[in-house]
Amino acid sequence: MWNDPALPAPVRAQALLDAMTEAEKIRQLGSSWPGHDAGGDVAPMQETFQDAEPFEKAVVDGLGHLTRVFGTGPITAEAGRERLTELQTQVVAANRFGIPAITHEECLTGFTTWQATVYPTALAWAATWDPDLVRQMAGALGADMAGVGIHQGLAPVLDVVRDYRWGRVEETLGEDPYLVSELGLAYVQGLQSAGVVATVKHFAGYSTSRAARNHAPAAVGPREFADVILPPFEKAVVHGRVGSVMNAYNDVDGVPCGADDNLLTQLLRDTWGFTGTVVSDYWSIAFLASMHHVAADIPGAARVALQAGIDIELPHTSGYGEPLREMVQDGRVPTYLLDRAVLRVLTQKAELGLLDHGWNPAQYTAPADFNSPRNHDIARRMAEESVVLLDNSAGLLPLTGPRSIAVIGPVADDAQCLFGCYSFPNHVLPHHPELSLGVEAPTVLDAVRQEFPHATVHYAAGCHITDAGRNGDDRSGIEAAVAAAAAADVTLLVVGDRSGMFGHGTSGEGCDVATLQLPGVQGELVQAVVAAAKQAVLVVVSGRPYAIGRYAEQADATLQAFFPGQEGGAAIAGVLSGRINPSGRLPVQIPGDAAGQPGTYLASPLALRSDGVSNIDPTPAFPFGHGLAYTAFTITDVHVLGAVGAVGSVGAVPVLVPVDGLVAVSATVTNTGDRAGTAVPQLYLTDPVASVTRPVRQLIGFTRVDLAPGETRTVQFEVHTDMTSFTGRDLRRRVEPGHVVLRLAQSAGDPGTTIQVTLEGDTRFVDQTRTMSTPTALLPG
C-alpha cells in the first residue's frame, strides 16, 4: 500500500509509519554527511563532527537526508552522480523497506558544486526587481539538480535586512518585506516547478541580530517581527506551498528559534497551514545546549527541538539518534511527537516519488551540464539587469572612445570578487588551491579590455582587500595607482568586497563589520585616485552597501554591483560602454556617511532625520529603489481607474473606499530619451495617522516596463485594502479606517505623485488568507 503511487502521499506515509519499528522511525529523522572532511570549514563550528556516526552505521534501518554529496569537495557532474548512486544504493540496502534518503544541496548562487554556473548572489537578484527572471533562474537551477538526483535545495534566504553591517546581507533579497516576498516566492515557484523542494530560511529574525553579529540575539519587537520579518515566509508558505523551512540560529526575546513551539508549530503549521518538513540549520539542535543553554546536553536539546517542531536534524545525526531512542523508550519523549515528525518526512518522500515501487538510485542517466548555454544566458541577463547606475551627473557615461583607461582597485582583477560566499569557488575551493575555478569568469579588468579593444588599458591594484592572509593596511601601491590615473583619459576605480566564510572575507557568513566604510584602505585609495584622475568612474562590487556618498560626489559617475556572478565582469563593462542600458534598482539604500546602524528606509518618522532631536542624520546617499539609466522616464497621469465598492464618484479626492475594497491605480510611463530602456515604477503606501507608528513609506507594488525611445505605456496597479494592513497593539493584523496615501514614484526618495484614499468602515481584522500582492498590468499607451 505505501509504495502505490496511485494513493495520496499522506495515506501512503501513514501506512508505512504503521509498519515501522521505533528504531526505523527514528532513522528517518537523521542525516549523514559522507566525506564531510573534504571541504574544510564550510559551516559554523564544524568541529561538532567529532560525534558523527560513520556512514555505514548511520544508514542502518534507514536515513532521512544525505548532505551535500556534490557540494562538499570538488567533483565532476558524472563522478558526483556515480557517488550519489553508490550512497543511495547503500541506504536502500540497509533498511528492510528499501527507502532512499532525501538528498539536499546548497543552491543560493547556483548549484553549489564544481564546474556549475555561478549566478549573481541573491542581493543582485533583488537589484533586478524582476520576479520572472528569478523564477526562470530557479527553474533552470532546479532542473540541473533534479537531473542528477537532488531532491531539496537549501534556498532561498528570506531574511529582511535590518542592519547593513551583518555579513549575510549579500545572501538576502534586500530590506523591504514586499520586495523580498515577491522575489522569494518566485524562487520557490521556480525551484519547485522542477521537482526540487525549496527551503526558506532562516525562520525567523536572524537578520535582526544585535550589533549585526552572526547568531547574536534578535533585537526586534513583536510588531516589527510580525510586519517586517514574517511576511516573506508567510507568502512562501501560503501562496508558494514551499516544501521545507529551516530554523534560524538566533533567539528572539530569549527563546531560540529551534526551541520555539509558538513559531515552528503554532504559527507555521496551525495558523499558516504549512504541511512540509522543518529542517534544522546545521548543528542548530546541538547549539540549543552548547550555545543557547536551554538544554543541559544533546539529548535534552533533541527533546526540545522535536517538541518545538524540527523534523529533521542536519547535517548529520546527533541528538536525533540514540539519545532520541532512549528518551522515547523511557517516556521523556512521547511517541506521538516521534510519529508526527516521521509522518511528515515520509509524506515528503512519497511526494518526491521516493516510496514508489521500483525506485532505482541509478535512474538518473541523462547527460549533465551544470554550466550550459541556457545557464550562461540566464546568468548574463541577471547580471546585466542587476547593475545599478547610482550617479552620472557629469554625463561621463557611457564612455565613448577613450584612448587610455586606468583600471584601479583590488577588486578589478579578482574573479572571486564577483561571487557570493555560497558559490562553490568561494565556499569550497579555498581549501583546494591547486584547482581552477571550474567556470570561465572574466574579471572586470578582463572585460574592460574586451569591451574597449582600441583603448590602452593600464592596471594597478593600489591596495589589498582586507581579508585573512592579506595586509589591508598596506598603502604602498597607492602612489603607482595615482600615477596611472593621472596619465589616463578615464579612470575606473573598482573597489568593494571579496566574500568568504567566518572571517575569511569582507562579506559573507560570519564576516560582519563594525562600520560601513570601505574595507581596508580602499577609501584612501579612492580619494587619492579621484583627486588625480582627469575623469573617474567609481565601481563598487560588494555584498553589502557601503557609505560611499562622499566618494560618489567626487567621482564623475558611480556604479553599484552586488556580486554579479560569472557574467558580472562583462555586465559591468557593458554598462560602462553603453552596450547595456542599466536597469538595476537598489534593494538596499546606500547609507550616508553619518548614518548610524541599524537603519533602513522602512522606518517611522523618528527613525529618519529629526532636526533638533538628534545630531545623527540617517538620510541615505542613495535611496531604496534608486537607479538611473542612459535615458529618462516620466510617470504622469496618475489617477484612480476604479475603486471596487467605492462610495462616491471614482476619481474624487480623496477616493472613498470601504475597508474591504480595492483601488485600481493607473499611470502613464514614458521613455523621453533617445534609446530603449526599462523603467521600474514603484508604488508606496503612507499611513499618516494610525493606532501605532507606521513607516513613512512602505513598498506595496512594482513592475518593470520596457520602453522604446519615445514610447508610452499604461501601467495599472490593483491595490486591495489588505495591503494597508498592519499589526496592532493587540498583535492582531488589521485594516484600519482612515486616510492613507498611495505614491507612485521611481524610488523611495522620489516625491512622485500621490493619491489620497480614505478607508471607510469599522476596523477589519485579517489573517493569512488576506491579499498579499498587488497585481500589475501593462497596456499600450
Coordinates of N, CA and C in Angstrom, one line a residue, residues 49-125:
F49 N 31.5 17.7 14.3 CA 31.5 16.5 13.6 C 32.2 15.3 14.4
Q50 N 32.8 15.6 15.5 CA 33.5 14.6 16.2 C 32.6 13.5 16.7
D51 N 31.3 13.8 16.8 CA 30.3 12.8 17.3 C 29.5 12.2 16.1
A52 N 29.9 12.4 14.9 CA 29.1 11.9 13.7 C 29.4 10.4 13.5
E53 N 28.3 9.7 13.3 CA 28.5 8.3 13.0 C 29.1 8.0 11.6
P54 N 29.9 7.0 11.5 CA 30.3 6.6 10.1 C 29.1 6.4 9.2
F55 N 29.2 6.6 8.0 CA 28.1 6.5 7.0 C 27.5 5.1 7.1
E56 N 28.4 4.1 7.2 CA 27.9 2.7 7.1 C 27.0 2.4 8.3
K57 N 27.3 3.0 9.5 CA 26.5 2.8 10.6 C 25.2 3.7 10.6
A58 N 25.4 4.9 10.0 CA 24.3 5.9 10.0 C 23.1 5.4 9.2
V59 N 23.3 4.6 8.2 CA 22.3 4.2 7.3 C 21.5 2.9 7.7
V60 N 22.0 2.3 8.8 CA 21.3 1.1 9.3 C 19.9 1.4 9.7
D61 N 18.9 0.7 9.1 CA 17.5 0.9 9.4 C 16.9 2.1 8.7
G62 N 17.7 2.8 7.9 CA 17.2 3.9 7.1 C 17.9 5.2 7.4
L63 N 17.6 6.2 6.5 CA 18.3 7.5 6.7 C 17.3 8.6 6.1
G64 N 17.2 9.7 6.8 CA 16.3 10.8 6.4 C 16.9 11.6 5.2
H65 N 18.2 12.1 5.4 CA 18.8 13.0 4.5 C 20.2 12.6 4.2
L66 N 20.6 12.8 3.0 CA 22.1 12.8 2.6 C 22.5 14.3 2.4
T67 N 23.6 14.6 3.0 CA 24.1 16.0 3.0 C 25.2 16.3 1.9
R68 N 24.9 17.1 1.0 CA 25.9 17.8 0.1 C 26.9 16.8 -0.5
V69 N 26.4 15.8 -1.2 CA 27.3 14.9 -1.9 C 28.0 15.6 -3.0
F70 N 27.4 16.5 -3.7 CA 28.0 17.3 -4.8 C 28.8 18.5 -4.3
G71 N 28.4 19.0 -3.1 CA 28.8 20.4 -2.7 C 29.9 20.4 -1.6
T72 N 30.5 19.2 -1.3 CA 31.4 19.2 -0.2 C 32.9 19.4 -0.7
G73 N 33.2 18.7 -1.7 CA 34.5 18.8 -2.3 C 34.4 18.8 -3.8
P74 N 35.5 19.2 -4.5 CA 35.4 19.2 -6.0 C 35.2 17.9 -6.6
I75 N 34.1 17.8 -7.4 CA 33.7 16.6 -8.0 C 33.0 16.9 -9.3
T76 N 33.3 16.2 -10.4 CA 32.6 16.4 -11.6 C 31.2 16.0 -11.6
A77 N 30.4 16.4 -12.6 CA 29.0 16.0 -12.6 C 28.8 14.5 -12.7
E78 N 29.6 13.9 -13.5 CA 29.5 12.4 -13.7 C 30.0 11.7 -12.4
A79 N 31.1 12.1 -11.9 CA 31.6 11.5 -10.7 C 30.6 11.7 -9.5
G80 N 30.0 12.9 -9.4 CA 29.1 13.1 -8.4 C 27.8 12.2 -8.5
R81 N 27.4 12.0 -9.7 CA 26.2 11.2 -9.9 C 26.5 9.7 -9.5
E82 N 27.7 9.3 -9.9 CA 28.1 7.9 -9.5 C 28.2 7.8 -8.0
R83 N 28.8 8.8 -7.4 CA 28.9 8.7 -5.9 C 27.6 8.7 -5.3
L84 N 26.7 9.5 -5.7 CA 25.3 9.6 -5.1 C 24.6 8.3 -5.3
T85 N 24.7 7.7 -6.5 CA 24.1 6.4 -6.8 C 24.6 5.3 -5.8
E86 N 25.9 5.4 -5.6 CA 26.6 4.4 -4.7 C 26.1 4.6 -3.3
L87 N 26.0 5.8 -2.8 CA 25.5 6.1 -1.5 C 24.0 5.7 -1.3
Q88 N 23.2 6.1 -2.3 CA 21.8 5.7 -2.2 C 21.6 4.2 -2.2
T89 N 22.4 3.5 -3.0 CA 22.3 2.1 -3.0 C 22.5 1.5 -1.7
Q90 N 23.5 2.0 -0.9 CA 23.8 1.6 0.4 C 22.6 1.9 1.4
V91 N 22.0 3.1 1.2 CA 20.9 3.5 2.0 C 19.8 2.5 1.8
V92 N 19.4 2.3 0.6 CA 18.3 1.4 0.2 C 18.5 0.0 0.8
A93 N 19.7 -0.5 0.6 CA 20.0 -1.9 1.0 C 20.0 -2.0 2.5
A94 N 20.2 -1.0 3.3 CA 20.4 -1.1 4.7 C 19.1 -1.0 5.5
N95 N 17.9 -0.8 4.8 CA 16.7 -0.9 5.5 C 15.7 -1.8 4.8
R96 N 14.8 -2.4 5.6 CA 14.0 -3.5 5.0 C 12.9 -3.0 4.0
F97 N 12.7 -1.7 4.1 CA 11.7 -1.2 3.1 C 12.3 -0.6 1.8
G98 N 13.6 -0.6 1.8 CA 14.3 0.0 0.6 C 14.0 1.4 0.4
I99 N 13.9 2.2 1.5 CA 13.6 3.7 1.3 C 14.9 4.4 1.1
P100 N 15.0 5.3 0.1 CA 16.2 6.1 -0.1 C 16.1 7.3 0.8
A101 N 17.2 8.1 0.8 CA 17.3 9.3 1.5 C 16.9 10.5 0.6
I102 N 16.4 11.6 1.2 CA 16.3 12.8 0.5 C 17.7 13.4 0.4
T103 N 18.1 13.9 -0.7 CA 19.4 14.5 -0.9 C 19.3 16.0 -1.0
H104 N 20.1 16.7 -0.3 CA 20.0 18.2 -0.3 C 21.3 18.8 -0.6
E105 N 21.2 20.0 -1.2 CA 22.4 20.8 -1.6 C 22.2 22.3 -1.4
E106 N 23.2 23.0 -1.3 CA 23.1 24.5 -1.3 C 22.9 24.9 -2.7
C107 N 22.1 26.0 -2.9 CA 21.8 26.5 -4.2 C 21.4 28.0 -4.3
L108 N 22.1 28.8 -3.5 CA 21.8 30.2 -3.4 C 22.3 31.0 -4.6
T109 N 23.5 30.7 -5.0 CA 24.1 31.4 -6.2 C 24.3 30.4 -7.4
G110 N 23.4 29.5 -7.4 CA 23.5 28.4 -8.4 C 23.8 27.1 -7.6
F111 N 23.8 26.0 -8.3 CA 24.1 24.7 -7.7 C 25.5 24.8 -7.2
T112 N 25.7 24.6 -5.9 CA 27.0 24.8 -5.2 C 27.8 23.5 -5.4
T113 N 28.3 23.4 -6.6 CA 29.2 22.3 -6.9 C 30.2 22.7 -8.0
W114 N 31.2 22.0 -8.1 CA 32.3 22.4 -9.0 C 31.8 22.4 -10.5
Q115 N 32.3 23.3 -11.2 CA 32.0 23.5 -12.6 C 30.5 23.8 -12.9
A116 N 29.8 24.3 -12.0 CA 28.4 24.7 -12.2 C 28.4 26.2 -12.3
T117 N 27.4 26.7 -13.1 CA 27.3 28.2 -13.3 C 27.2 28.9 -12.0
V118 N 27.9 30.0 -11.8 CA 27.8 30.8 -10.7 C 27.0 32.0 -11.0
Y119 N 25.7 32.0 -10.6 CA 24.8 33.1 -10.8 C 25.1 34.3 -9.9
P120 N 24.5 35.4 -10.2 CA 24.7 36.5 -9.2 C 24.1 36.1 -7.8
T121 N 24.6 36.8 -6.8 CA 24.1 36.5 -5.5 C 22.7 37.1 -5.3
A122 N 22.1 36.6 -4.2 CA 20.6 37.0 -4.0 C 20.4 38.5 -4.0
L123 N 21.3 39.3 -3.4 CA 21.1 40.7 -3.4 C 21.2 41.3 -4.8
A124 N 21.9 40.6 -5.7 CA 21.9 41.1 -7.1 C 20.5 40.7 -7.8
W125 N 20.0 39.5 -7.4 CA 18.6 39.2 -8.0 C 17.7 40.3 -7.6

